mmCIF file of C-alpha atoms in Angstrom:
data_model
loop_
_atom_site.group_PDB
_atom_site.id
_atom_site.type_symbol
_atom_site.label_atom_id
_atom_site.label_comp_id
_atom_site.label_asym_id
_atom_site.label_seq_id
_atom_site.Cartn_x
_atom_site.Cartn_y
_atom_site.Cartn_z
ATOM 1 C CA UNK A 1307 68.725 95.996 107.492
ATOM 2 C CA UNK A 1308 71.672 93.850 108.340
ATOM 3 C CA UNK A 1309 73.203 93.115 111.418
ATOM 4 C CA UNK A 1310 76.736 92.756 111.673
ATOM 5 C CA UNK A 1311 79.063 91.634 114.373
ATOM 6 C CA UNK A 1312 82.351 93.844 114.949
ATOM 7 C CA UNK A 1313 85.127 92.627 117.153
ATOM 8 C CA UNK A 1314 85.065 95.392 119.761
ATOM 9 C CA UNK A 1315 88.542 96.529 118.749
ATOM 10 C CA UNK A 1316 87.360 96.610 114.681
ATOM 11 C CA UNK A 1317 83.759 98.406 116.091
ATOM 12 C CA UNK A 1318 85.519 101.261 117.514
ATOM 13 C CA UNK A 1319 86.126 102.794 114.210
ATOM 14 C CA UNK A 1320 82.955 102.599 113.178
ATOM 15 C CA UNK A 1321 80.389 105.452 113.371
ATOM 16 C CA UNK A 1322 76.772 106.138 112.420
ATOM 17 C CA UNK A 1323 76.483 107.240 108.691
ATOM 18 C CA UNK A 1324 79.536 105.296 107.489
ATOM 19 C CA UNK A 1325 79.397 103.988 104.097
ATOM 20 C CA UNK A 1326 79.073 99.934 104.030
ATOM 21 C CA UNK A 1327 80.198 97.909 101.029
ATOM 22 C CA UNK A 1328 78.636 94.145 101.312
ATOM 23 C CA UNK A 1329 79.641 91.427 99.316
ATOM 24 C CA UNK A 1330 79.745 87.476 98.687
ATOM 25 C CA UNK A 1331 75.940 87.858 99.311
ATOM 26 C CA UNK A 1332 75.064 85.278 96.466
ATOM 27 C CA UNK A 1333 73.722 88.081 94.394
ATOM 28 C CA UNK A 1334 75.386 89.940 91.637
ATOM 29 C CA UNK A 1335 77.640 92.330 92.708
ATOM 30 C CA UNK A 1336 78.589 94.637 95.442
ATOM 31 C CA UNK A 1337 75.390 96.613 97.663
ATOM 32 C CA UNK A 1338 75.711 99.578 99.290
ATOM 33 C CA UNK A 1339 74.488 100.787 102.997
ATOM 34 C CA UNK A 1340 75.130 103.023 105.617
ATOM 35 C CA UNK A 1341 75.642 102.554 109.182
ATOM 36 C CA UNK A 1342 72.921 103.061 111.260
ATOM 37 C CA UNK A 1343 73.291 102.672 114.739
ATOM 38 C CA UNK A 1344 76.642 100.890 116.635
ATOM 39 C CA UNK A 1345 75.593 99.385 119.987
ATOM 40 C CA UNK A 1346 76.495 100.605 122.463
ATOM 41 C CA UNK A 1347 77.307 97.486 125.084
ATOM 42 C CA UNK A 1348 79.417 94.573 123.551
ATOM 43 C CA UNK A 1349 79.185 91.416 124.392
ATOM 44 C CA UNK A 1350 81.473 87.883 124.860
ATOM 45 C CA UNK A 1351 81.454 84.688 121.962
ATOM 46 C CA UNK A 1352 83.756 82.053 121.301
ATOM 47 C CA UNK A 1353 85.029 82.035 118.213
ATOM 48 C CA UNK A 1354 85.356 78.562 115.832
ATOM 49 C CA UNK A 1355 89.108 78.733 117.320
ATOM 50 C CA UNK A 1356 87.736 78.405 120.914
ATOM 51 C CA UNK A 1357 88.653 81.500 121.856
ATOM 52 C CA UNK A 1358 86.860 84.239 123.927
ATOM 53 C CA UNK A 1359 86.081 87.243 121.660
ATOM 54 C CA UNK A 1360 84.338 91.082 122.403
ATOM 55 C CA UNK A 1361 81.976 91.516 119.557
ATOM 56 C CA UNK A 1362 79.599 94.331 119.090
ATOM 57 C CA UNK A 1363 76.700 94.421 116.977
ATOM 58 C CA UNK A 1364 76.625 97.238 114.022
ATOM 59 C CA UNK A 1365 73.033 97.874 112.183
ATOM 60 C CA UNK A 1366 72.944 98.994 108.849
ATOM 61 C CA UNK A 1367 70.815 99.940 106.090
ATOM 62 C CA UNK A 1368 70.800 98.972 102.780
ATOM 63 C CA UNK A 1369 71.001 101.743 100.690
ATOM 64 C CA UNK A 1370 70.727 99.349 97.153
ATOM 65 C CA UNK A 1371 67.515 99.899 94.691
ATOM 66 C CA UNK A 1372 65.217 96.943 96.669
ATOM 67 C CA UNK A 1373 65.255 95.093 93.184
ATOM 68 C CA UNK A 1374 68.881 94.275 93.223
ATOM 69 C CA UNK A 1375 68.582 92.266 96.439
ATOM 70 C CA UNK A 1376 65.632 91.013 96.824
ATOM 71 C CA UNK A 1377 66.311 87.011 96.968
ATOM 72 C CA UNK A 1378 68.275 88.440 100.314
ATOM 73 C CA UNK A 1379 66.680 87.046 103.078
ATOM 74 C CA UNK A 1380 66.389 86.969 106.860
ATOM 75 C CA UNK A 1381 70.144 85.120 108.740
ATOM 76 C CA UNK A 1382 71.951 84.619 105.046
ATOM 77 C CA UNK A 1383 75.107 84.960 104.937
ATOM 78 C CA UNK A 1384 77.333 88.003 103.721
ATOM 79 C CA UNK A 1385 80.491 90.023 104.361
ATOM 80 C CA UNK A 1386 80.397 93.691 105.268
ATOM 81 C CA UNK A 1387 83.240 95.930 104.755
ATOM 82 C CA UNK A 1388 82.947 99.129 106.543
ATOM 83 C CA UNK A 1389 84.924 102.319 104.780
ATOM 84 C CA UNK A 1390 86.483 104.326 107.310
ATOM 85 C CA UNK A 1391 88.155 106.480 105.482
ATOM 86 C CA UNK A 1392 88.730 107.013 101.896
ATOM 87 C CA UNK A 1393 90.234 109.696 100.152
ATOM 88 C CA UNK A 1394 90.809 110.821 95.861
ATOM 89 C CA UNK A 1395 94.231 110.368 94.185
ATOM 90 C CA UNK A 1396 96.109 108.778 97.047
ATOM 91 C CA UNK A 1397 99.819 107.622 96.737
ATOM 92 C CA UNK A 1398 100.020 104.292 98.604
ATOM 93 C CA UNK A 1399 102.122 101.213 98.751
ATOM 94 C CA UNK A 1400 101.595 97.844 99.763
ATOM 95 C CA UNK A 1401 102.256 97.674 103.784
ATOM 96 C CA UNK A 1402 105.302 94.645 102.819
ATOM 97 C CA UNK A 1403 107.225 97.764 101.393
ATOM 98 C CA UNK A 1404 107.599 99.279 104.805
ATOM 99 C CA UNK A 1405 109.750 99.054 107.790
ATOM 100 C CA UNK A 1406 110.105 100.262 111.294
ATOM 101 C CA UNK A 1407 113.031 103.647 111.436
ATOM 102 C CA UNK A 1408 113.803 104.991 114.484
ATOM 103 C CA UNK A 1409 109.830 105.747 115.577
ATOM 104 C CA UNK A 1410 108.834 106.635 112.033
ATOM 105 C CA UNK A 1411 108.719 104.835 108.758
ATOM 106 C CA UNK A 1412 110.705 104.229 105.845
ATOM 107 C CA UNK A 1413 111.016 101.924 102.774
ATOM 108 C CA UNK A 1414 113.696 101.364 100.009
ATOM 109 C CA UNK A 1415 112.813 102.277 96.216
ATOM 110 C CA UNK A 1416 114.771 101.081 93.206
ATOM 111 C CA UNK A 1417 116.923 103.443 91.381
ATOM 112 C CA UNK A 1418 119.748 103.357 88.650
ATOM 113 C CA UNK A 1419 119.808 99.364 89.667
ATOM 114 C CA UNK A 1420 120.931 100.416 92.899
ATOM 115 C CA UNK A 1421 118.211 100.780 96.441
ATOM 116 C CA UNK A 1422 117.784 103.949 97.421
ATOM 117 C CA UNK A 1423 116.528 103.920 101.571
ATOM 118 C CA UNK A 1424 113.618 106.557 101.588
ATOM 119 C CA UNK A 1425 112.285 108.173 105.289
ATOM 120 C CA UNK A 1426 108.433 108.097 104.565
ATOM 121 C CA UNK A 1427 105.127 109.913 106.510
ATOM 122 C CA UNK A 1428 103.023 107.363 106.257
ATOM 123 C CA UNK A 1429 99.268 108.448 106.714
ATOM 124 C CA UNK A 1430 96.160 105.904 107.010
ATOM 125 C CA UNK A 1431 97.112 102.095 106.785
ATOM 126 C CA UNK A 1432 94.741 99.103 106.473
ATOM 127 C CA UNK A 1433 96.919 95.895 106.777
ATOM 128 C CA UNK A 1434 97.704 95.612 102.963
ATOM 129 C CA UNK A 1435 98.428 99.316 102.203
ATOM 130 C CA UNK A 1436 99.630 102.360 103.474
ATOM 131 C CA UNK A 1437 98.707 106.432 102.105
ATOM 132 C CA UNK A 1438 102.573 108.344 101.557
ATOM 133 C CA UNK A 1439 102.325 111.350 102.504
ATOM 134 C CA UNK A 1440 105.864 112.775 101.857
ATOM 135 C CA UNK A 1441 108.926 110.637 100.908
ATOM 136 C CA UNK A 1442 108.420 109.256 97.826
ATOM 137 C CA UNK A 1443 106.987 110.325 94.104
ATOM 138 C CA UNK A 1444 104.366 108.364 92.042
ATOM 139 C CA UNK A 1445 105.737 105.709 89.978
ATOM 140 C CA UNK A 1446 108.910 104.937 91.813
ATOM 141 C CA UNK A 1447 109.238 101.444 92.339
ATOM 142 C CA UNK A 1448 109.619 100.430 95.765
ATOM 143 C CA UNK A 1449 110.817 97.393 96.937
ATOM 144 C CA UNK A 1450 108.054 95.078 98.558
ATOM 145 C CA UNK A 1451 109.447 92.561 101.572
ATOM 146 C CA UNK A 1452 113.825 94.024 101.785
ATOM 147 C CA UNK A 1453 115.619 91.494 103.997
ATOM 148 C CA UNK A 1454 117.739 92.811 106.941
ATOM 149 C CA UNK A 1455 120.762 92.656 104.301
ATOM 150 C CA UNK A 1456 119.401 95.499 101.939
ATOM 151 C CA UNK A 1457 121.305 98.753 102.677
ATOM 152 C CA UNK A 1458 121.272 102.151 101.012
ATOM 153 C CA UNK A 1459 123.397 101.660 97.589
ATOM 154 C CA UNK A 1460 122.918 97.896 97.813
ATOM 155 C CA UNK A 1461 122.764 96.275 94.080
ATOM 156 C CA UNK A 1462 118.704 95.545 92.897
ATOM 157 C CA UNK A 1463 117.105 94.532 90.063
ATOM 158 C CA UNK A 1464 113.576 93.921 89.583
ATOM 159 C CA UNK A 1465 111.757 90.556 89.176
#
């Protein structure tokens, strides 16, 4: 098993029979496991920063063919990254691409050398992407980080 500790805000999302990916092991490659149980009381650590944190402890299985990890041993080190949702032939874009509109969201994509603003429904988001659901096409180019000069018609060209 491993035993991994969630910030209490991170551990929410997490449910029994989620997938887990776990890497930087010191083995080859990426194992596999699956959520087993999520704690059910947190409980308080500092962190390296000195600051108070809520962690909650998440036990998983490992799901890998025994063989493949077998130099893993008991306290050694690894990073877990829990899949929360995942989905097949998603359009996304990376989050810098998108900014606040009204209470929804919208992002500017290049077109004819000229940026074209685009109202988006933006689905799941993790922090470095974000699913479209309506808004824009696949392939358009969208433009990643516009400064509060951009404007609808504004000149572009790519870089």
């Amino acid at each position: 098993e491993v035993r991994v500790e969630l910030l209490s805000s991170d551990a929410v999302k997490v449910k029994k029979g989620m997938k887990v990916l776990l890497k930087r092991w010191g083995g080859d490659g990426t194992l596999t496991a699956v959520v087993r149980v999520v704690e059910p009381a947190g409980f308080t650590k500092v962190s390296s920063l000195g600051v108070e944190e809520q962690r909650v402890l998440v036990i998983a299985d490992i799901t890998s063919p025994p063989e493949t990890w077998a130099a893993l041993g008991d306290g050694f080190r690894l990073e877990a990254h829990f899949v929360v949702w995942e989905g097949k032939a998603v359009l996304q874009v990376p989050a810098g691409a998108l900014f606040r509109s009204g209470n929804g969201w919208a992002a500017f994509v290049e077109g004819s050398g000229k940026a074209r603003r685009r109202t988006l429904e933006v689905g799941h988001r993790n922090g470095l992407r974000a699913e479209i659901i309506s808004g824009l096409q696949e392939r358009e180019r969208v433009i990643v980080y516009p400064d509060d000069s951009l404007r609808d018609g504004s000149p572009v060209r790519p870089r």
